[in-house]
Amino acid sequence: MKDEAGVVRTGRKFTQVLDGARRVFMADGFEGASVDEIAREAGVSKATLYSYFPDKRLLFLEVATIECGHMADRIMGNIDESRPAREVLAVAARHITGFLLSDFAQQVFRICVAERERFPELGRQFYVSGPRMGRDRIAAFLRAATQRGELRVEDHEMAAEQFSELCKADLWTRAVFGIQSEFTEEEIDIVAREAVETFLARFGA
């Protein structure tokens, strides 16, 4: 497989290709998604698609990376981190829980698990651009809140991981195993609220 340096990220049809690919990957999975179908959905020729992405795996990685970047921005980018820790964590927990239960996150998780033997780079890249990026953003906030005396955290990266895991309680497991596919705002709010309460019981100053 060619590396990411082979990806061309300029040109007026770049976003068009990504949007089409996202729809096809989410509908058909990685293996089931054909280049022909992606090109049709994007409204471009195969030649145009290949001029941007010489390999389907590179295209999937780009879609996943961009979406995860958007998720990280939604979680922390629009939050006033100078606000009290409880308030910031409550908003972050709501975004994290909602994202983990989204069709996109569930589908990408399934794709990475299904393809991990043949294409381990898929899982590695999703981890780097998704869970690890989110952990690092949360850890940075926890570090700042600890310095302000609002929290008592020694290992900020570990605490960030624990916070994210709390946001998976109950609903994420149901989603992964196909027990439940749609979740109410109330269900999500309960998980997010309990995640914050449990976290602050451990790390609150």
Short mmCIF file of C-alpha atoms in Angstrom, two decimals:
data_model
loop_
_atom_site.label_atom_id
_atom_site.label_comp_id
_atom_site.label_asym_id
_atom_site.label_seq_id
_atom_site.Cartn_x
_atom_site.Cartn_y
_atom_site.Cartn_z
CA MET A 1 0.00 0.00 0.00
CA LYS A 2 1.27 3.45 -0.76
CA ASP A 3 1.71 5.63 2.28
CA GLU A 4 -0.24 8.76 3.14
CA ALA A 5 2.21 10.90 1.21
CA GLY A 6 0.46 9.57 -1.89
CA VAL A 7 -2.77 11.35 -0.96
CA VAL A 8 -3.55 14.59 -2.81
CA ARG A 9 -5.54 16.90 -0.53
CA THR A 10 -6.08 19.80 -2.90
CA GLY A 11 -8.50 20.33 -5.76
CA ARG A 12 -12.14 21.28 -6.00
CA LYS A 13 -13.40 17.68 -5.97
CA PHE A 14 -11.47 16.51 -2.91
CA THR A 15 -14.35 17.15 -0.48
CA GLN A 16 -16.78 15.70 -3.01
CA VAL A 17 -14.80 12.44 -3.07
CA LEU A 18 -14.65 12.29 0.73
CA ASP A 19 -18.39 12.87 1.13
CA GLY A 20 -19.22 10.15 -1.37
CA ALA A 21 -16.76 7.72 0.21
CA ARG A 22 -18.16 8.35 3.68
CA ARG A 23 -21.68 7.45 2.54
CA VAL A 24 -20.55 4.27 0.82
CA PHE A 25 -18.29 3.08 3.64
CA MET A 26 -21.04 3.60 6.17
CA ALA A 27 -23.55 1.70 4.04
CA ASP A 28 -21.37 -1.15 2.79
CA GLY A 29 -18.41 -1.39 5.16
CA PHE A 30 -14.80 -1.32 4.06
CA GLU A 31 -14.70 -4.63 2.22
CA GLY A 32 -18.09 -4.17 0.57
CA ALA A 33 -17.34 -0.66 -0.65
CA SER A 34 -16.24 -0.70 -4.28
CA VAL A 35 -14.24 2.03 -5.95
CA ASP A 36 -16.83 2.12 -8.74
CA GLU A 37 -19.65 2.77 -6.25
CA ILE A 38 -17.64 5.43 -4.40
CA ALA A 39 -16.92 7.22 -7.69
CA ARG A 40 -20.61 7.11 -8.66
CA GLU A 41 -21.73 8.35 -5.26
CA ALA A 42 -19.17 11.14 -5.34
CA GLY A 43 -20.11 12.11 -8.91
CA VAL A 44 -16.54 11.79 -10.21
CA SER A 45 -14.71 9.45 -12.56
CA LYS A 46 -12.55 6.61 -11.25
CA ALA A 47 -9.56 8.41 -12.70
CA THR A 48 -10.38 11.48 -10.63
CA LEU A 49 -10.84 9.38 -7.50
CA TYR A 50 -7.50 7.62 -8.02
CA SER A 51 -5.80 10.97 -8.61
CA TYR A 52 -6.67 11.82 -5.01
CA PHE A 53 -6.45 8.40 -3.39
CA PRO A 54 -4.38 5.69 -5.11
CA ASP A 55 -5.58 3.12 -2.58
CA LYS A 56 -8.99 2.44 -1.00
CA ARG A 57 -7.44 2.02 2.42
CA LEU A 58 -5.97 5.51 2.20
CA LEU A 59 -9.42 6.84 1.37
CA PHE A 60 -11.01 5.12 4.35
CA LEU A 61 -8.26 6.36 6.66
CA GLU A 62 -8.79 9.91 5.41
CA VAL A 63 -12.54 9.72 6.02
CA ALA A 64 -12.03 8.29 9.53
CA THR A 65 -9.31 10.78 10.42
CA ILE A 66 -11.35 13.81 9.35
CA GLU A 67 -14.47 12.62 11.15
CA CYS A 68 -12.52 11.94 14.33
CA GLY A 69 -10.95 15.37 14.10
CA HIS A 70 -14.42 16.88 13.90
CA MET A 71 -15.41 14.83 16.95
CA ALA A 72 -12.44 16.09 18.96
CA ASP A 73 -13.31 19.65 18.00
CA ARG A 74 -16.92 19.16 19.07
CA ILE A 75 -15.86 17.70 22.41
CA MET A 76 -13.38 20.35 23.47
CA GLY A 77 -13.17 22.94 20.70
CA ASN A 78 -16.37 24.78 21.59
CA ILE A 79 -15.99 24.48 25.36
CA ASP A 80 -14.79 27.35 27.50
CA GLU A 81 -12.10 25.47 29.42
CA SER A 82 -11.89 28.27 31.97
CA ARG A 83 -15.31 27.24 33.26
CA PRO A 84 -15.61 24.98 36.35
CA ALA A 85 -14.42 21.41 35.82
CA ARG A 86 -17.83 19.90 36.47
CA GLU A 87 -19.40 22.07 33.77
CA VAL A 88 -16.69 21.31 31.21
CA LEU A 89 -16.72 17.57 31.92
CA ALA A 90 -20.52 17.46 31.66
CA VAL A 91 -20.45 18.92 28.15
CA ALA A 92 -17.52 16.71 27.13
CA ALA A 93 -19.21 13.57 28.45
CA ARG A 94 -22.39 14.34 26.52
CA HIS A 95 -20.44 14.74 23.28
CA ILE A 96 -18.30 11.64 23.85
CA THR A 97 -21.26 9.40 24.66
CA GLY A 98 -23.24 10.68 21.69
CA PHE A 99 -20.33 10.18 19.31
CA LEU A 100 -19.58 6.65 20.53
CA LEU A 101 -23.18 5.68 19.82
CA SER A 102 -23.31 7.36 16.41
CA ASP A 103 -23.69 5.30 13.24
CA PHE A 104 -20.28 6.51 12.08
CA ALA A 105 -18.38 5.51 15.23
CA GLN A 106 -20.11 2.13 15.42
CA GLN A 107 -19.47 1.35 11.77
CA VAL A 108 -15.81 2.38 11.90
CA PHE A 109 -15.31 0.29 15.04
CA ARG A 110 -16.80 -2.75 13.31
CA ILE A 111 -14.69 -2.17 10.19
CA CYS A 112 -11.48 -1.88 12.19
CA VAL A 113 -12.22 -5.06 14.13
CA ALA A 114 -13.24 -7.01 11.01
CA GLU A 115 -10.17 -5.91 9.04
CA ARG A 116 -7.56 -5.94 11.81
CA GLU A 117 -5.82 -9.11 10.67
CA ARG A 118 -5.46 -8.14 7.02
CA PHE A 119 -5.14 -4.38 7.40
CA PRO A 120 -3.89 -3.62 10.93
CA GLU A 121 -3.02 -0.07 9.83
CA LEU A 122 -6.74 0.74 9.71
CA GLY A 123 -7.13 0.17 13.43
CA ARG A 124 -3.87 1.89 14.28
CA GLN A 125 -4.77 5.00 12.32
CA PHE A 126 -8.29 5.15 13.76
CA TYR A 127 -6.83 4.85 17.26
CA VAL A 128 -4.36 7.67 16.62
CA SER A 129 -6.90 10.00 15.02
CA GLY A 130 -9.80 9.05 17.28
CA PRO A 131 -9.40 7.66 20.82
CA ARG A 132 -5.85 8.90 21.37
CA MET A 133 -6.59 12.38 20.02
CA GLY A 134 -9.63 12.64 22.26
CA ARG A 135 -7.65 11.39 25.25
CA ASP A 136 -4.91 13.96 24.68
CA ARG A 137 -7.42 16.83 24.46
CA ILE A 138 -9.14 15.75 27.67
CA ALA A 139 -5.82 15.16 29.43
CA ALA A 140 -4.75 18.72 28.61
CA PHE A 141 -7.90 20.07 30.27
CA LEU A 142 -7.44 17.80 33.31
CA ARG A 143 -3.87 19.07 33.67
CA ALA A 144 -5.05 22.69 33.60
CA ALA A 145 -7.89 22.00 36.07
CA THR A 146 -5.45 20.24 38.40
CA GLN A 147 -3.11 23.22 38.30
CA ARG A 148 -6.06 25.46 39.23
CA GLY A 149 -6.79 23.22 42.21
CA GLU A 150 -10.18 21.99 40.94
CA LEU A 151 -9.07 18.39 40.48
CA ARG A 152 -6.54 16.06 42.07
CA VAL A 153 -5.09 14.08 39.18
CA GLU A 154 -1.58 12.65 39.01
CA ASP A 155 -1.66 10.70 35.74
CA HIS A 156 -3.66 12.93 33.40
CA GLU A 157 -3.54 10.55 30.42
CA MET A 158 -4.79 7.61 32.49
CA ALA A 159 -7.53 9.74 34.03
CA ALA A 160 -8.61 10.88 30.56
CA GLU A 161 -8.83 7.24 29.47
CA GLN A 162 -10.91 6.42 32.53
CA PHE A 163 -13.25 9.32 31.84
CA SER A 164 -13.82 8.12 28.27
CA GLU A 165 -14.47 4.58 29.48
CA LEU A 166 -17.08 5.87 31.93
CA CYS A 167 -18.86 7.43 28.95
CA LYS A 168 -19.21 3.93 27.45
CA ALA A 169 -21.17 2.51 30.37
CA ASP A 170 -24.16 0.36 29.43
CA LEU A 171 -25.19 1.94 26.12
CA TRP A 172 -21.96 1.38 24.17
CA THR A 173 -21.95 -2.32 25.02
CA ARG A 174 -25.55 -2.63 23.87
CA ALA A 175 -24.70 -0.89 20.62
CA VAL A 176 -21.62 -3.01 19.90
CA PHE A 177 -23.48 -6.28 20.40
CA GLY A 178 -26.51 -5.15 18.43
CA ILE A 179 -28.86 -5.18 21.40
CA GLN A 180 -29.96 -1.61 20.76
CA SER A 181 -29.37 0.71 17.81
CA GLU A 182 -31.31 3.85 18.75
CA PHE A 183 -30.89 5.79 21.98
CA THR A 184 -32.92 8.58 23.51
CA GLU A 185 -31.47 11.87 24.66
CA GLU A 186 -32.47 10.91 28.19
CA GLU A 187 -30.50 7.65 28.05
CA ILE A 188 -27.42 9.46 26.81
CA ASP A 189 -27.80 12.19 29.42
CA ILE A 190 -27.96 9.62 32.22
CA VAL A 191 -24.72 7.93 31.13
CA ALA A 192 -22.97 11.28 30.71
CA ARG A 193 -24.16 12.56 34.08
CA GLU A 194 -23.10 9.40 35.91
CA ALA A 195 -19.72 9.48 34.18
CA VAL A 196 -19.06 12.96 35.54
CA GLU A 197 -20.28 12.13 39.06
CA THR A 198 -18.14 8.99 39.25
CA PHE A 199 -15.09 10.77 37.85
CA LEU A 200 -15.39 13.68 40.30
CA ALA A 201 -15.91 11.30 43.21
CA ARG A 202 -12.45 9.93 42.40
CA PHE A 203 -10.61 13.05 41.24
CA GLY A 204 -12.51 16.03 42.61
CA ALA A 205 -10.49 18.34 44.84
#
